Amino acid sequence: VHIMAQNTGPAGEDYVARWLEKQGFGIEVRNYHSRFGEIDIIARNSQYIVFVEVKTRESGSMVSAVEAVTMNKQRKILLTAQLYLQKSPCALQPRFDVAAVTTLHGDPMGLQYFANAF
């Protein structure tokens, strides 16, 4: 039985934010909230504004991080992104990505990144 440590989510988000910056993205907002839900990271480069859902799982978890992004979760992210774009219009192409961070004893050790995940 794997029990997820309380701090793995923020550690995973920090890991993904640093990775995105290395890929040339600027981090716009982290943990953007709307009445529909939350987007973990909003980032941009010269081409895209990217809405990133970060899922952090301890190595050996039963449900993969990607499987955890359900249709209902996707809908909430889309609605939240629409609200963000209404408040902060931009001409960039929106993209919805999923970052799956694997941890071992709470420390990020791997990343699977899915651009255009939905």
mmCIF file of N, CA and C in Angstrom:
data_model
loop_
_atom_site.group_PDB
_atom_site.id
_atom_site.type_symbol
_atom_site.label_atom_id
_atom_site.label_comp_id
_atom_site.label_asym_id
_atom_site.label_seq_id
_atom_site.Cartn_x
_atom_site.Cartn_y
_atom_site.Cartn_z
ATOM 1 N N VAL A 1 0.853 -1.179 0.000
ATOM 2 C CA VAL A 1 0.000 0.000 0.000
ATOM 3 C C VAL A 1 0.899 1.243 0.000
ATOM 4 N N HIS A 2 0.635 2.135 -0.958
ATOM 5 C CA HIS A 2 1.403 3.375 -1.032
ATOM 6 C C HIS A 2 0.568 4.509 -0.486
ATOM 7 N N ILE A 3 1.121 5.233 0.439
ATOM 8 C CA ILE A 3 0.448 6.410 0.982
ATOM 9 C C ILE A 3 1.176 7.626 0.432
ATOM 10 N N MET A 4 0.405 8.517 -0.195
ATOM 11 C CA MET A 4 1.043 9.680 -0.817
ATOM 12 C C MET A 4 1.331 10.718 0.252
ATOM 13 N N ALA A 5 2.574 11.155 0.286
ATOM 14 C CA ALA A 5 2.947 12.218 1.226
ATOM 15 C C ALA A 5 2.225 13.498 0.832
ATOM 16 N N GLN A 6 1.900 14.310 1.815
ATOM 17 C CA GLN A 6 1.157 15.539 1.558
ATOM 18 C C GLN A 6 1.914 16.519 0.667
ATOM 19 N N ASN A 7 3.241 16.464 0.667
ATOM 20 C CA ASN A 7 4.004 17.478 -0.061
ATOM 21 C C ASN A 7 4.413 17.053 -1.459
ATOM 22 N N THR A 8 3.954 15.896 -1.951
ATOM 23 C CA THR A 8 4.401 15.462 -3.276
ATOM 24 C C THR A 8 3.819 16.312 -4.388
ATOM 25 N N GLY A 9 2.582 16.813 -4.231
ATOM 26 C CA GLY A 9 1.973 17.647 -5.269
ATOM 27 C C GLY A 9 2.784 18.898 -5.563
ATOM 28 N N PRO A 10 3.036 19.734 -4.552
ATOM 29 C CA PRO A 10 3.855 20.931 -4.788
ATOM 30 C C PRO A 10 5.261 20.591 -5.298
ATOM 31 N N ALA A 11 5.858 19.513 -4.799
ATOM 32 C CA ALA A 11 7.195 19.121 -5.272
ATOM 33 C C ALA A 11 7.139 18.767 -6.757
ATOM 34 N N GLY A 12 6.082 18.071 -7.164
ATOM 35 C CA GLY A 12 5.905 17.730 -8.573
ATOM 36 C C GLY A 12 5.691 18.963 -9.427
ATOM 37 N N GLU A 13 4.899 19.910 -8.937
ATOM 38 C CA GLU A 13 4.651 21.151 -9.684
ATOM 39 C C GLU A 13 5.928 21.974 -9.823
ATOM 40 N N ASP A 14 6.725 22.039 -8.755
ATOM 41 C CA ASP A 14 8.010 22.752 -8.830
ATOM 42 C C ASP A 14 8.911 22.116 -9.887
ATOM 43 N N TYR A 15 8.939 20.810 -9.891
ATOM 44 C CA TYR A 15 9.763 20.040 -10.831
ATOM 45 C C TYR A 15 9.351 20.350 -12.277
ATOM 46 N N VAL A 16 8.039 20.345 -12.532
ATOM 47 C CA VAL A 16 7.527 20.613 -13.879
ATOM 48 C C VAL A 16 7.772 22.070 -14.280
ATOM 49 N N ALA A 17 7.585 23.000 -13.351
ATOM 50 C CA ALA A 17 7.824 24.417 -13.656
ATOM 51 C C ALA A 17 9.282 24.632 -14.065
ATOM 52 N N ARG A 18 10.207 24.032 -13.333
ATOM 53 C CA ARG A 18 11.630 24.157 -13.689
ATOM 54 C C ARG A 18 11.906 23.526 -15.055
ATOM 55 N N TRP A 19 11.284 22.373 -15.318
ATOM 56 C CA TRP A 19 11.468 21.685 -16.611
ATOM 57 C C TRP A 19 10.946 22.561 -17.747
ATOM 58 N N LEU A 20 9.761 23.162 -17.573
ATOM 59 C CA LEU A 20 9.190 24.030 -18.600
ATOM 60 C C LEU A 20 10.102 25.218 -18.893
ATOM 61 N N GLU A 21 10.653 25.809 -17.840
ATOM 62 C CA GLU A 21 11.565 26.947 -18.025
ATOM 63 C C GLU A 21 12.783 26.527 -18.848
ATOM 64 N N LYS A 22 13.282 25.314 -18.599
ATOM 65 C CA LYS A 22 14.419 24.805 -19.384
ATOM 66 C C LYS A 22 14.040 24.582 -20.850
ATOM 67 N N GLN A 23 12.737 24.368 -21.108
ATOM 68 C CA GLN A 23 12.255 24.181 -22.481
ATOM 69 C C GLN A 23 11.938 25.518 -23.153
ATOM 70 N N GLY A 24 12.190 26.617 -22.456
ATOM 71 C CA GLY A 24 11.971 27.939 -23.043
ATOM 72 C C GLY A 24 10.632 28.571 -22.736
ATOM 73 N N PHE A 25 9.895 28.013 -21.800
ATOM 74 C CA PHE A 25 8.603 28.583 -21.415
ATOM 75 C C PHE A 25 8.780 29.537 -20.238
ATOM 76 N N GLY A 26 7.990 30.595 -20.243
ATOM 77 C CA GLY A 26 7.896 31.472 -19.078
ATOM 78 C C GLY A 26 6.674 31.067 -18.286
ATOM 79 N N ILE A 27 6.811 30.992 -16.987
ATOM 80 C CA ILE A 27 5.674 30.634 -16.131
ATOM 81 C C ILE A 27 4.850 31.896 -15.885
ATOM 82 N N GLU A 28 3.589 31.852 -16.300
ATOM 83 C CA GLU A 28 2.674 32.982 -16.116
ATOM 84 C C GLU A 28 2.051 32.949 -14.724
ATOM 85 N N VAL A 29 1.435 31.815 -14.406
ATOM 86 C CA VAL A 29 0.679 31.666 -13.165
ATOM 87 C C VAL A 29 0.806 30.230 -12.691
ATOM 88 N N ARG A 30 0.828 30.079 -11.386
ATOM 89 C CA ARG A 30 0.730 28.737 -10.802
ATOM 90 C C ARG A 30 -0.509 28.691 -9.928
ATOM 91 N N ASN A 31 -1.188 27.550 -9.949
ATOM 92 C CA ASN A 31 -2.386 27.323 -9.138
ATOM 93 C C ASN A 31 -3.444 28.391 -9.377
ATOM 94 N N TYR A 32 -3.809 28.568 -10.639
ATOM 95 C CA TYR A 32 -4.845 29.529 -11.023
ATOM 96 C C TYR A 32 -6.215 28.932 -10.714
ATOM 97 N N HIS A 33 -6.991 29.652 -9.919
ATOM 98 C CA HIS A 33 -8.308 29.169 -9.482
ATOM 99 C C HIS A 33 -9.430 29.914 -10.192
ATOM 100 N N SER A 34 -10.489 29.162 -10.516
ATOM 101 C CA SER A 34 -11.745 29.766 -10.954
ATOM 102 C C SER A 34 -12.861 29.037 -10.226
ATOM 103 N N ARG A 35 -14.088 29.458 -10.488
ATOM 104 C CA ARG A 35 -15.206 28.763 -9.836
ATOM 105 C C ARG A 35 -15.340 27.323 -10.360
ATOM 106 N N PHE A 36 -14.711 27.024 -11.488
ATOM 107 C CA PHE A 36 -14.806 25.684 -12.070
ATOM 108 C C PHE A 36 -13.724 24.741 -11.542
ATOM 109 N N GLY A 37 -12.587 25.303 -11.150
ATOM 110 C CA GLY A 37 -11.505 24.440 -10.704
ATOM 111 C C GLY A 37 -10.179 25.179 -10.710
ATOM 112 N N GLU A 38 -9.111 24.421 -10.889
ATOM 113 C CA GLU A 38 -7.767 24.970 -10.793
ATOM 114 C C GLU A 38 -6.914 24.451 -11.947
ATOM 115 N N ILE A 39 -6.012 25.312 -12.412
ATOM 116 C CA ILE A 39 -4.989 24.900 -13.365
ATOM 117 C C ILE A 39 -3.660 25.016 -12.639
ATOM 118 N N ASP A 40 -2.878 23.943 -12.667
ATOM 119 C CA ASP A 40 -1.640 23.899 -11.893
ATOM 120 C C ASP A 40 -0.608 24.911 -12.394
ATOM 121 N N ILE A 41 -0.373 24.916 -13.709
ATOM 122 C CA ILE A 41 0.629 25.824 -14.273
ATOM 123 C C ILE A 41 0.101 26.398 -15.586
ATOM 124 N N ILE A 42 0.246 27.708 -15.749
ATOM 125 C CA ILE A 42 -0.016 28.351 -17.035
ATOM 126 C C ILE A 42 1.317 28.948 -17.478
ATOM 127 N N ALA A 43 1.767 28.522 -18.659
ATOM 128 C CA ALA A 43 3.076 28.951 -19.158
ATOM 129 C C ALA A 43 2.929 29.392 -20.605
ATOM 130 N N ARG A 44 3.946 30.125 -21.104
ATOM 131 C CA ARG A 44 3.895 30.530 -22.500
ATOM 132 C C ARG A 44 5.297 30.565 -23.092
ATOM 133 N N ASN A 45 5.312 30.334 -24.410
ATOM 134 C CA ASN A 45 6.522 30.591 -25.186
ATOM 135 C C ASN A 45 6.089 31.447 -26.362
ATOM 136 N N SER A 46 6.891 31.528 -27.408
ATOM 137 C CA SER A 46 6.551 32.412 -28.527
ATOM 138 C C SER A 46 5.343 31.916 -29.320
ATOM 139 N N GLN A 47 5.012 30.642 -29.173
ATOM 140 C CA GLN A 47 3.958 30.039 -29.988
ATOM 141 C C GLN A 47 2.689 29.684 -29.219
ATOM 142 N N TYR A 48 2.836 29.218 -27.973
ATOM 143 C CA TYR A 48 1.708 28.663 -27.233
ATOM 144 C C TYR A 48 1.533 29.308 -25.868
ATOM 145 N N ILE A 49 0.263 29.344 -25.438
ATOM 146 C CA ILE A 49 -0.029 29.498 -24.021
ATOM 147 C C ILE A 49 -0.484 28.111 -23.581
ATOM 148 N N VAL A 50 0.191 27.568 -22.585
ATOM 149 C CA VAL A 50 0.007 26.166 -22.216
ATOM 150 C C VAL A 50 -0.611 26.067 -20.827
ATOM 151 N N PHE A 51 -1.678 25.291 -20.761
ATOM 152 C CA PHE A 51 -2.361 25.017 -19.498
ATOM 153 C C PHE A 51 -1.963 23.604 -19.096
ATOM 154 N N VAL A 52 -1.226 23.500 -17.996
ATOM 155 C CA VAL A 52 -0.620 22.222 -17.626
ATOM 156 C C VAL A 52 -1.268 21.655 -16.370
ATOM 157 N N GLU A 53 -1.745 20.437 -16.481
ATOM 158 C CA GLU A 53 -2.231 19.685 -15.329
ATOM 159 C C GLU A 53 -1.088 18.784 -14.879
ATOM 160 N N VAL A 54 -0.678 18.948 -13.634
ATOM 161 C CA VAL A 54 0.419 18.146 -13.092
ATOM 162 C C VAL A 54 -0.168 17.066 -12.192
ATOM 163 N N LYS A 55 0.209 15.831 -12.460
ATOM 164 C CA LYS A 55 -0.193 14.718 -11.609
ATOM 165 C C LYS A 55 1.069 14.080 -11.065
ATOM 166 N N THR A 56 1.139 13.978 -9.752
ATOM 167 C CA THR A 56 2.311 13.407 -9.100
ATOM 168 C C THR A 56 1.899 12.100 -8.445
ATOM 169 N N ARG A 57 2.643 11.061 -8.735
ATOM 170 C CA ARG A 57 2.350 9.743 -8.182
ATOM 171 C C ARG A 57 3.629 9.118 -7.653
ATOM 172 N N GLU A 58 3.500 8.443 -6.532
ATOM 173 C CA GLU A 58 4.616 7.672 -5.990
ATOM 174 C C GLU A 58 4.846 6.464 -6.903
ATOM 175 N N SER A 59 6.094 6.132 -7.102
ATOM 176 C CA SER A 59 6.453 4.977 -7.920
ATOM 177 C C SER A 59 5.670 3.750 -7.446
ATOM 178 N N GLY A 60 5.061 3.043 -8.393
ATOM 179 C CA GLY A 60 4.293 1.854 -8.051
ATOM 180 C C GLY A 60 2.828 2.102 -7.765
ATOM 181 N N SER A 61 2.333 3.323 -7.981
ATOM 182 C CA SER A 61 0.916 3.622 -7.751
ATOM 183 C C SER A 61 0.032 2.805 -8.682
ATOM 184 N N MET A 62 -1.169 2.512 -8.224
ATOM 185 C CA MET A 62 -2.099 1.693 -9.006
ATOM 186 C C MET A 62 -2.638 2.443 -10.223
ATOM 187 N N VAL A 63 -2.961 3.719 -10.052
ATOM 188 C CA VAL A 63 -3.533 4.505 -11.140
ATOM 189 C C VAL A 63 -2.446 5.413 -11.686
ATOM 190 N N SER A 64 -2.253 5.377 -12.998
ATOM 191 C CA SER A 64 -1.232 6.246 -13.576
ATOM 192 C C SER A 64 -1.684 7.694 -13.478
ATOM 193 N N ALA A 65 -0.728 8.585 -13.536
ATOM 194 C CA ALA A 65 -1.031 10.017 -13.450
ATOM 195 C C ALA A 65 -1.929 10.447 -14.598
ATOM 196 N N VAL A 66 -1.686 9.909 -15.777
ATOM 197 C CA VAL A 66 -2.475 10.308 -16.945
ATOM 198 C C VAL A 66 -3.916 9.820 -16.818
ATOM 199 N N GLU A 67 -4.115 8.611 -16.306
ATOM 200 C CA GLU A 67 -5.469 8.089 -16.104
ATOM 201 C C GLU A 67 -6.263 8.935 -15.113
ATOM 202 N N ALA A 68 -5.552 9.636 -14.229
ATOM 203 C CA ALA A 68 -6.217 10.452 -13.211
ATOM 204 C C ALA A 68 -6.821 11.728 -13.794
ATOM 205 N N VAL A 69 -6.463 12.090 -15.023
ATOM 206 C CA VAL A 69 -7.040 13.282 -15.663
ATOM 207 C C VAL A 69 -8.293 12.837 -16.429
ATOM 208 N N THR A 70 -9.402 12.791 -15.702
ATOM 209 C CA THR A 70 -10.667 12.293 -16.243
ATOM 210 C C THR A 70 -11.307 13.309 -17.183
ATOM 211 N N MET A 71 -12.334 12.885 -17.883
ATOM 212 C CA MET A 71 -13.083 13.797 -18.762
ATOM 213 C C MET A 71 -13.643 14.967 -17.955
ATOM 214 N N ASN A 72 -14.151 14.684 -16.767
ATOM 215 C CA ASN A 72 -14.693 15.739 -15.916
ATOM 216 C C ASN A 72 -13.604 16.746 -15.541
ATOM 217 N N LYS A 73 -12.414 16.247 -15.208
ATOM 218 C CA LYS A 73 -11.283 17.122 -14.876
ATOM 219 C C LYS A 73 -10.887 17.950 -16.102
ATOM 220 N N GLN A 74 -10.872 17.328 -17.274
ATOM 221 C CA GLN A 74 -10.541 18.048 -18.505
ATOM 222 C C GLN A 74 -11.525 19.183 -18.751
ATOM 223 N N ARG A 75 -12.819 18.915 -18.540
ATOM 224 C CA ARG A 75 -13.857 19.932 -18.736
ATOM 225 C C ARG A 75 -13.630 21.117 -17.804
ATOM 226 N N LYS A 76 -13.300 20.834 -16.546
ATOM 227 C CA LYS A 76 -13.046 21.902 -15.572
ATOM 228 C C LYS A 76 -11.829 22.734 -15.984
ATOM 229 N N ILE A 77 -10.804 22.077 -16.495
ATOM 230 C CA ILE A 77 -9.600 22.787 -16.940
ATOM 231 C C ILE A 77 -9.932 23.677 -18.138
ATOM 232 N N LEU A 78 -10.703 23.147 -19.093
ATOM 233 C CA LEU A 78 -11.093 23.931 -20.272
ATOM 234 C C LEU A 78 -11.886 25.172 -19.870
ATOM 235 N N LEU A 79 -12.851 25.013 -18.973
ATOM 236 C CA LEU A 79 -13.663 26.148 -18.531
ATOM 237 C C LEU A 79 -12.809 27.175 -17.785
ATOM 238 N N THR A 80 -11.896 26.701 -16.949
ATOM 239 C CA THR A 80 -11.005 27.600 -16.214
ATOM 240 C C THR A 80 -10.089 28.344 -17.178
ATOM 241 N N ALA A 81 -9.580 27.639 -18.187
ATOM 242 C CA ALA A 81 -8.711 28.269 -19.191
ATOM 243 C C ALA A 81 -9.472 29.349 -19.958
ATOM 244 N N GLN A 82 -10.738 29.087 -20.299
ATOM 245 C CA GLN A 82 -11.542 30.095 -21.003
ATOM 246 C C GLN A 82 -11.670 31.364 -20.156
ATOM 247 N N LEU A 83 -11.920 31.195 -18.881
ATOM 248 C CA LEU A 83 -12.028 32.362 -17.990
ATOM 249 C C LEU A 83 -10.706 33.110 -17.919
ATOM 250 N N TYR A 84 -9.607 32.369 -17.825
ATOM 251 C CA TYR A 84 -8.287 33.009 -17.768
ATOM 252 C C TYR A 84 -8.046 33.836 -19.032
ATOM 253 N N LEU A 85 -8.371 33.267 -20.186
ATOM 254 C CA LEU A 85 -8.142 33.959 -21.462
ATOM 255 C C LEU A 85 -9.066 35.167 -21.628
ATOM 256 N N GLN A 86 -10.260 35.117 -21.024
ATOM 257 C CA GLN A 86 -11.134 36.288 -21.055
ATOM 258 C C GLN A 86 -10.523 37.431 -20.247
ATOM 259 N N LYS A 87 -9.897 37.095 -19.128
ATOM 260 C CA LYS A 87 -9.293 38.114 -18.261
ATOM 261 C C LYS A 87 -7.925 38.554 -18.768
ATOM 262 N N SER A 88 -7.211 37.660 -19.427
ATOM 263 C CA SER A 88 -5.852 37.932 -19.924
ATOM 264 C C SER A 88 -5.749 37.505 -21.384
ATOM 265 N N PRO A 89 -6.394 38.254 -22.297
ATOM 266 C CA PRO A 89 -6.395 37.834 -23.702
ATOM 267 C C PRO A 89 -4.976 37.758 -24.259
ATOM 268 N N CYS A 90 -4.753 36.805 -25.132
ATOM 269 C CA CYS A 90 -3.462 36.730 -25.823
ATOM 270 C C CYS A 90 -3.682 36.068 -27.178
ATOM 271 N N ALA A 91 -2.786 36.335 -28.092
ATOM 272 C CA ALA A 91 -2.925 35.840 -29.461
ATOM 273 C C ALA A 91 -2.287 34.461 -29.651
ATOM 274 N N LEU A 92 -1.705 33.926 -28.597
ATOM 275 C CA LEU A 92 -1.032 32.632 -28.714
ATOM 276 C C LEU A 92 -2.038 31.491 -28.819
ATOM 277 N N GLN A 93 -1.594 30.413 -29.432
ATOM 278 C CA GLN A 93 -2.411 29.203 -29.563
ATOM 279 C C GLN A 93 -2.491 28.513 -28.196
ATOM 280 N N PRO A 94 -3.697 28.262 -27.667
ATOM 281 C CA PRO A 94 -3.782 27.533 -26.399
ATOM 282 C C PRO A 94 -3.485 26.045 -26.592
ATOM 283 N N ARG A 95 -2.875 25.454 -25.580
ATOM 284 C CA ARG A 95 -2.561 24.028 -25.624
ATOM 285 C C ARG A 95 -2.779 23.464 -24.225
ATOM 286 N N PHE A 96 -3.268 22.243 -24.164
ATOM 287 C CA PHE A 96 -3.562 21.592 -22.884
ATOM 288 C C PHE A 96 -2.657 20.378 -22.733
ATOM 289 N N ASP A 97 -1.774 20.461 -21.751
ATOM 290 C CA ASP A 97 -0.770 19.429 -21.544
ATOM 291 C C ASP A 97 -0.983 18.752 -20.194
ATOM 292 N N VAL A 98 -0.458 17.529 -20.101
ATOM 293 C CA VAL A 98 -0.453 16.802 -18.832
ATOM 294 C C VAL A 98 0.987 16.411 -18.530
ATOM 295 N N ALA A 99 1.410 16.706 -17.315
ATOM 296 C CA ALA A 99 2.744 16.325 -16.853
ATOM 297 C C ALA A 99 2.573 15.283 -15.751
ATOM 298 N N ALA A 100 3.179 14.118 -15.962
ATOM 299 C CA ALA A 100 3.096 13.030 -14.993
ATOM 300 C C ALA A 100 4.449 12.885 -14.306
ATOM 301 N N VAL A 101 4.482 13.230 -13.025
ATOM 302 C CA VAL A 101 5.718 13.161 -12.254
ATOM 303 C C VAL A 101 5.682 11.904 -11.392
ATOM 304 N N THR A 102 6.749 11.138 -11.453
ATOM 305 C CA THR A 102 6.893 9.959 -10.601
ATOM 306 C C THR A 102 7.858 10.314 -9.475
ATOM 307 N N THR A 103 7.460 9.980 -8.258
ATOM 308 C CA THR A 103 8.325 10.257 -7.113
ATOM 309 C C THR A 103 8.745 8.949 -6.451
ATOM 310 N N LEU A 104 9.835 9.023 -5.728
ATOM 311 C CA LEU A 104 10.280 7.919 -4.893
ATOM 312 C C LEU A 104 10.532 8.514 -3.514
ATOM 313 N N HIS A 105 9.748 8.081 -2.542
ATOM 314 C CA HIS A 105 9.810 8.632 -1.181
ATOM 315 C C HIS A 105 9.593 10.149 -1.202
ATOM 316 N N GLY A 106 8.706 10.612 -2.102
ATOM 317 C CA GLY A 106 8.351 12.025 -2.165
ATOM 318 C C GLY A 106 9.266 12.889 -3.019
ATOM 319 N N ASP A 107 10.374 12.328 -3.511
ATOM 320 C CA ASP A 107 11.309 13.111 -4.337
ATOM 321 C C ASP A 107 11.056 12.847 -5.817
ATOM 322 N N PRO A 108 10.846 13.905 -6.622
ATOM 323 C CA PRO A 108 10.630 13.703 -8.059
ATOM 324 C C PRO A 108 11.822 12.992 -8.694
ATOM 325 N N MET A 109 11.518 11.933 -9.470
ATOM 326 C CA MET A 109 12.593 11.178 -10.111
ATOM 327 C C MET A 109 12.349 10.957 -11.599
ATOM 328 N N GLY A 110 11.158 11.281 -12.070
ATOM 329 C CA GLY A 110 10.869 11.068 -13.482
ATOM 330 C C GLY A 110 9.720 11.923 -13.939
ATOM 331 N N LEU A 111 9.717 12.231 -15.235
ATOM 332 C CA LEU A 111 8.659 13.049 -15.814
ATOM 333 C C LEU A 111 8.271 12.486 -17.175
ATOM 334 N N GLN A 112 6.978 12.294 -17.350
ATOM 335 C CA GLN A 112 6.422 12.006 -18.670
ATOM 336 C C GLN A 112 5.597 13.245 -19.007
ATOM 337 N N TYR A 113 5.865 13.845 -20.167
ATOM 338 C CA TYR A 113 5.168 15.087 -20.515
ATOM 339 C C TYR A 113 4.383 14.858 -21.791
ATOM 340 N N PHE A 114 3.093 15.160 -21.747
ATOM 341 C CA PHE A 114 2.193 14.939 -22.873
ATOM 342 C C PHE A 114 1.660 16.271 -23.375
ATOM 343 N N ALA A 115 2.246 16.763 -24.470
ATOM 344 C CA ALA A 115 1.750 17.991 -25.100
ATOM 345 C C ALA A 115 0.472 17.661 -25.853
ATOM 346 N N ASN A 116 -0.452 18.611 -25.911
ATOM 347 C CA ASN A 116 -1.747 18.373 -26.569
ATOM 348 C C ASN A 116 -2.428 17.128 -26.040
ATOM 349 N N ALA A 117 -2.446 16.982 -24.730
ATOM 350 C CA ALA A 117 -3.001 15.767 -24.118
ATOM 351 C C ALA A 117 -4.504 15.643 -24.351
ATOM 352 N N PHE A 118 -5.197 16.795 -24.453
ATOM 353 C CA PHE A 118 -6.635 16.774 -24.732
ATOM 354 C C PHE A 118 -7.062 18.075 -25.352
#
